[in-house]
Amino acid sequence: MSGRVLVGVKRVIDYAVKIRVKPDNSGVVTDGVKHSMNPFCEIAVEEAVKLKEKKLIKEVVAVSCGPQQAQETIRTALAMGADRGIHVEVSGKDYETLGPLHVSKILAALAKKEEAQLVILGKQAIDDDCNQTGQMTAALLDWPQGTFASEVSLEGDKIKVVREIDGGLETIKINTPAVLTADLRLNTPRYATLPNIMKAKKKKIANVKPADLGVELTSRLEVLRVDEPPQRLAGIKVETVGDLVSKLKETGKI
Amino acid sequence: MLLRKVTQSPALCGTILRIPPVLSGGQRQARPVVNSRLYASEATQAVLEKPVAVGSHATAKVEKQAVSNESKSFAVNIFKGQIATSQVFPFPSVLNEEQEQFLRELVGPVCKFFEEVNDPAKNDALEKVEDHTMEGLKEMGAFGLQVPSDLGGLGLTNTQYGRLVEIVGSHDLGVGITLGAHQSIGFKGILLFGNPAQKEKYLPKLATGEHIAAFCLTEPASGSDAASIKTTAVQSPCGKYFTLNGSKIWISNGGLAEIFTVFAKTPVKDPNTGEVKDKISAFIVERSFGGVTHGPPEKKMGIKASNTAEVYFDNVRVPADCLLAEVGGGFKVAMNILNNGRFGMAAALAGTMKGVITKAVDHAANRTQFGNKIHNYGAIQEKMARMAMLQYVTESMAYMISGNMDSGATEFQIEAAMSKIFASEAAWNVTDECIQVMGGMGFMKDSGVERVMRDLRIFRIFEGTNDILRLFVALNGFQNAGNQLKSLQKALKNPLGNAGLLTGEMTKRAKRMAGLSTGLTLQGAVHPELAHSGELTVKAVEQFGIVVEELLVKHGKKIIDEQFVLKRIADSAIDIYAMVVVLSRASRSLSQGQATAQHEKMLCETWCMETHERVMRDIKTLRSSDSRRLFKNLRTISAAMVENGGVVTPHPLGF
């Protein structure tokens, strides 16, 4: 086993920012808005670095697909302890229409190229909430998947994954190589210390184009319109159940 | 033709130049000049005519001397009524691509740490920085921001350091002082004056925060009067060590530090006269040397999280190789350390102001009274706008100075002092107004603003009280201007040899007296859209130069004692510097087509309008005869109060 882990990190609008829709309803405002690493991706990086610190794996490679600024996100991963980075250059219109299927094709190609033992991703991104990339990547590679992981332990050439599912917790054992997606309670990501950021400057980031990996980015989806959620209106108080039922009938809810 | 008249009559020259034959103490009424217009035009003609060949070599020499004494500092030059633009235009952009990218990466984690880990209210209540926060800060590398990276630090430039210190300032000034007392002054001496052996020995552990540092200058009887310290360091007969005795008060990190930069009096033999004098020397003192103890933490109004304690040195043996710089060179070390760290204060306070302004705006935008959100009312609007302008000026000063320092400027001490004065007073006023905007809420602990107010009070006092720094600014400026006048006076004694210099000066003065523009301009430096504000600034500088010269002529060396005058001069100088920094910054934003350029233009224009008024008014006051009586009255009132041990007036009720 190569002992190499591929971690996908996505650059998204910072969770604390108030999202605003563009006046032409074509998307959300991203210019000049604070961006950072997707929180679930941070958890993924943390898990990979922890495995390396436990000497269970040898190398952590951080991957991001996007324009020039994606390098900042890769650098954050390097500052957290990743060894090197791969920046898959996607910009302009291609970046606007980039979706889980494209990314998973890219990650699958890289996993094969890098002979990765593990691919760890965040369970979903906080901008599109797709929750698809991990699953699609595993399918394309025909590898087992451990999604919504809240606990991961390597046992020889198998992995025990505790998954957070609707009914509670499910424990599975899967073969390697595998794809894992990190859920909230998997770990608490470390703060990147300033000396580590400085050390990260020396770590390498390779540039790759999707075409080099044999992936073409035409989108099968077209975004027609983006709207803000409707303003929440004030409610009204009613005295009796009868009133409630008639009010609900009035407003056409039942 | 005029030249011959000049050479034949120094008295005539002296009249035009308004320099009395002897530039010494005592008051002299400037003699009025007759027919100034006539001389003005003839002087211009004389300048056009070639100077007499005989004197040209000597002229060149004197003028060359004048050029080499030329200072690049904007502040120094306004005292001569000149505008030196090299350090102020364009607004410095000193970070290269790599430094900027690195800084961007640092900002995120530092912000995150202060938002999620540091608890300023807790630190204030406990009167110490929480242990896990201290550990986090050390791990983060916050204790060695400017230590070179090969010694374990981050090797940040002044501008990068300022940006990070701004974040600390906007969240927790108590932590800011803990960090600042450690690296901005505590071990700065080693960075600036340490030899390679000292740096290698001490900096690595200081950078990781394993050792904390403290700056020990102040004593019970020596605050502003730093030169009067009484702690002694006597060299052993063998010369291998010094014995240190004395006590220091109000030392930040005094109870935590392992490494102290201590200033003490050492007997120094003058090599020429053989006389032994006590001069200040600077030492690196380790607590592990033995004999170093400290008192309990002082109970303070603000920055409670920062440890402040008395430090006692009882027969401490300090190895001779712990001496910083040379014996007797300590005062210079102290002044350089303080000077070097001053821009950091302006940067931190710019951050503090941003923080409280956000709170004020949030309140004003959401609070409804009398049927409207209060930000719709003029009273609130004025407060908010002024807060924004003060913050904009402070921020501009901080990064202009850090930019100058990073570009290798050696003369920035006046500007640094100005920025400290301005920033500390602006921050106090802005926070005060923020509380006012927030009303009762502002007064409550939970809002977090009253803590900032308490934290801010010390900033007008420590690191050089604002009152002393004002005197410093004014006296430094007067000294430079006085030197130029002196060289003019010397030149007068040999007018033939200094024809070029003299005619130049005569032309300038004659023009000024005739009310003509002296040719001073900011055109070309300032963005065309800000031309009017540039004009206002130029006018202010011209008038300032005139009043400085008048005062020098009037008081001569005794200007040192005229503190009422010095304070007002300093205020005007600071105001002028403030106008120039915003002109520079707004010009840059306009040239770069920044989205906020028009808003910045408005901030700049508004600031310049009001500040110009203020400067002109203050200068007028200084030139009026009323001011002498005013100062005399103030002096008399104060003397009476001292005599009476308090208020002099009897109660209106008679008892």
mmCIF file of C-alpha atoms in Angstrom, chain B residues 334-455:
data_model
loop_
_atom_site.group_PDB
_atom_site.id
_atom_site.type_symbol
_atom_site.label_atom_id
_atom_site.label_comp_id
_atom_site.label_asym_id
_atom_site.label_seq_id
_atom_site.Cartn_x
_atom_site.Cartn_y
_atom_site.Cartn_z
ATOM 1 C CA ALA B 334 15.817 53.221 25.136
ATOM 2 C CA MET B 335 14.738 55.979 22.783
ATOM 3 C CA ASN B 336 15.333 53.826 19.708
ATOM 4 C CA ILE B 337 13.352 50.932 21.157
ATOM 5 C CA LEU B 338 10.397 53.157 21.981
ATOM 6 C CA ASN B 339 10.623 54.920 18.640
ATOM 7 C CA ASN B 340 10.770 51.646 16.733
ATOM 8 C CA GLY B 341 7.648 50.249 18.325
ATOM 9 C CA ARG B 342 5.427 53.318 18.192
ATOM 10 C CA PHE B 343 3.819 52.647 14.817
ATOM 11 C CA GLY B 344 2.518 49.401 16.302
ATOM 12 C CA MET B 345 0.361 51.365 18.697
ATOM 13 C CA ALA B 346 -1.249 53.327 15.894
ATOM 14 C CA ALA B 347 -1.923 50.091 14.005
ATOM 15 C CA ALA B 348 -3.447 48.385 17.027
ATOM 16 C CA LEU B 349 -5.629 51.376 17.847
ATOM 17 C CA ALA B 350 -6.818 51.622 14.247
ATOM 18 C CA GLY B 351 -8.072 48.083 14.749
ATOM 19 C CA THR B 352 -9.655 48.945 18.092
ATOM 20 C CA MET B 353 -11.526 51.837 16.516
ATOM 21 C CA LYS B 354 -12.783 49.663 13.673
ATOM 22 C CA GLY B 355 -14.173 47.248 16.222
ATOM 23 C CA VAL B 356 -16.078 49.783 18.288
ATOM 24 C CA ILE B 357 -17.293 51.625 15.198
ATOM 25 C CA THR B 358 -18.877 48.372 13.992
ATOM 26 C CA LYS B 359 -20.737 48.145 17.305
ATOM 27 C CA ALA B 360 -21.873 51.757 17.088
ATOM 28 C CA VAL B 361 -23.074 51.354 13.510
ATOM 29 C CA ASP B 362 -24.911 48.165 14.357
ATOM 30 C CA HIS B 363 -26.726 49.946 17.148
ATOM 31 C CA ALA B 364 -27.521 53.060 15.139
ATOM 32 C CA ALA B 365 -28.822 51.023 12.233
ATOM 33 C CA ASN B 366 -31.181 48.966 14.352
ATOM 34 C CA ARG B 367 -32.306 51.171 17.209
ATOM 35 C CA THR B 368 -35.620 52.932 16.641
ATOM 36 C CA GLN B 369 -36.602 56.012 18.624
ATOM 37 C CA PHE B 370 -39.167 58.644 17.819
ATOM 38 C CA GLY B 371 -40.345 56.451 14.972
ATOM 39 C CA ASN B 372 -37.062 56.322 13.079
ATOM 40 C CA LYS B 373 -33.862 54.356 13.123
ATOM 41 C CA ILE B 374 -31.508 56.664 14.961
ATOM 42 C CA HIS B 375 -28.923 56.697 12.182
ATOM 43 C CA ASN B 376 -31.338 59.009 10.389
ATOM 44 C CA TYR B 377 -30.756 61.763 12.888
ATOM 45 C CA GLY B 378 -28.127 64.428 12.309
ATOM 46 C CA ALA B 379 -26.679 64.212 15.795
ATOM 47 C CA ILE B 380 -25.879 60.547 15.294
ATOM 48 C CA GLN B 381 -24.709 61.055 11.714
ATOM 49 C CA GLU B 382 -22.133 63.611 12.808
ATOM 50 C CA LYS B 383 -20.779 61.277 15.479
ATOM 51 C CA MET B 384 -20.486 58.377 13.074
ATOM 52 C CA ALA B 385 -18.778 60.412 10.368
ATOM 53 C CA ARG B 386 -16.234 61.808 12.803
ATOM 54 C CA MET B 387 -15.501 58.349 14.134
ATOM 55 C CA ALA B 388 -14.877 57.159 10.581
ATOM 56 C CA MET B 389 -12.546 60.044 9.798
ATOM 57 C CA LEU B 390 -10.489 59.591 12.948
ATOM 58 C CA GLN B 391 -10.123 55.898 12.213
ATOM 59 C CA TYR B 392 -9.174 56.602 8.590
ATOM 60 C CA VAL B 393 -6.481 59.086 9.602
ATOM 61 C CA THR B 394 -5.031 56.789 12.269
ATOM 62 C CA GLU B 395 -4.943 53.816 9.931
ATOM 63 C CA SER B 396 -3.320 55.910 7.208
ATOM 64 C CA MET B 397 -0.656 57.193 9.606
ATOM 65 C CA ALA B 398 0.128 53.708 10.911
ATOM 66 C CA TYR B 399 0.700 52.170 7.509
ATOM 67 C CA MET B 400 2.460 55.173 6.084
ATOM 68 C CA ILE B 401 4.999 55.046 8.876
ATOM 69 C CA SER B 402 5.396 51.273 8.744
ATOM 70 C CA GLY B 403 5.797 51.597 4.988
ATOM 71 C CA ASN B 404 8.464 54.270 5.434
ATOM 72 C CA MET B 405 10.291 52.119 7.966
ATOM 73 C CA ASP B 406 10.160 49.079 5.681
ATOM 74 C CA SER B 407 11.517 51.174 2.812
ATOM 75 C CA GLY B 408 14.610 51.926 4.863
ATOM 76 C CA ALA B 409 13.752 55.437 6.047
ATOM 77 C CA THR B 410 15.919 56.483 8.973
ATOM 78 C CA GLU B 411 14.004 59.601 9.924
ATOM 79 C CA PHE B 412 10.582 58.872 11.218
ATOM 80 C CA GLN B 413 10.720 59.630 14.911
ATOM 81 C CA ILE B 414 8.656 62.792 14.722
ATOM 82 C CA GLU B 415 6.006 61.123 12.595
ATOM 83 C CA ALA B 416 5.989 58.096 14.907
ATOM 84 C CA ALA B 417 5.496 60.346 17.920
ATOM 85 C CA MET B 418 2.722 62.192 16.088
ATOM 86 C CA SER B 419 0.975 58.943 15.262
ATOM 87 C CA LYS B 420 1.104 57.803 18.879
ATOM 88 C CA ILE B 421 -0.414 61.071 20.087
ATOM 89 C CA PHE B 422 -3.074 61.089 17.397
ATOM 90 C CA ALA B 423 -3.993 57.424 17.652
ATOM 91 C CA SER B 424 -4.335 57.339 21.433
ATOM 92 C CA GLU B 425 -6.508 60.443 21.540
ATOM 93 C CA ALA B 426 -8.556 59.481 18.493
ATOM 94 C CA ALA B 427 -9.241 56.030 19.914
ATOM 95 C CA TRP B 428 -10.371 57.518 23.229
ATOM 96 C CA ASN B 429 -12.705 59.939 21.490
ATOM 97 C CA VAL B 430 -14.087 57.352 19.080
ATOM 98 C CA THR B 431 -14.812 54.857 21.866
ATOM 99 C CA ASP B 432 -16.364 57.579 23.976
ATOM 100 C CA GLU B 433 -18.662 58.540 21.115
ATOM 101 C CA CYS B 434 -19.462 54.904 20.471
ATOM 102 C CA ILE B 435 -20.716 54.571 24.037
ATOM 103 C CA GLN B 436 -22.718 57.756 23.519
ATOM 104 C CA VAL B 437 -24.329 56.413 20.350
ATOM 105 C CA MET B 438 -25.190 53.190 22.141
ATOM 106 C CA GLY B 439 -26.666 55.087 25.058
ATOM 107 C CA GLY B 440 -27.238 53.119 28.245
ATOM 108 C CA MET B 441 -26.245 49.910 26.465
ATOM 109 C CA GLY B 442 -22.796 51.307 25.885
ATOM 110 C CA PHE B 443 -22.335 51.745 29.609
ATOM 111 C CA MET B 444 -23.161 48.102 30.351
ATOM 112 C CA LYS B 445 -20.386 45.549 30.741
ATOM 113 C CA ASP B 446 -22.001 43.035 28.385
ATOM 114 C CA SER B 447 -21.621 45.294 25.358
ATOM 115 C CA GLY B 448 -17.889 45.118 25.793
ATOM 116 C CA VAL B 449 -17.306 48.787 24.965
ATOM 117 C CA GLU B 450 -16.758 50.073 28.516
ATOM 118 C CA ARG B 451 -13.879 47.623 28.823
ATOM 119 C CA VAL B 452 -12.307 49.050 25.686
ATOM 120 C CA MET B 453 -12.698 52.553 27.122
ATOM 121 C CA ARG B 454 -10.934 51.539 30.332
ATOM 122 C CA ASP B 455 -8.222 49.760 28.366
#
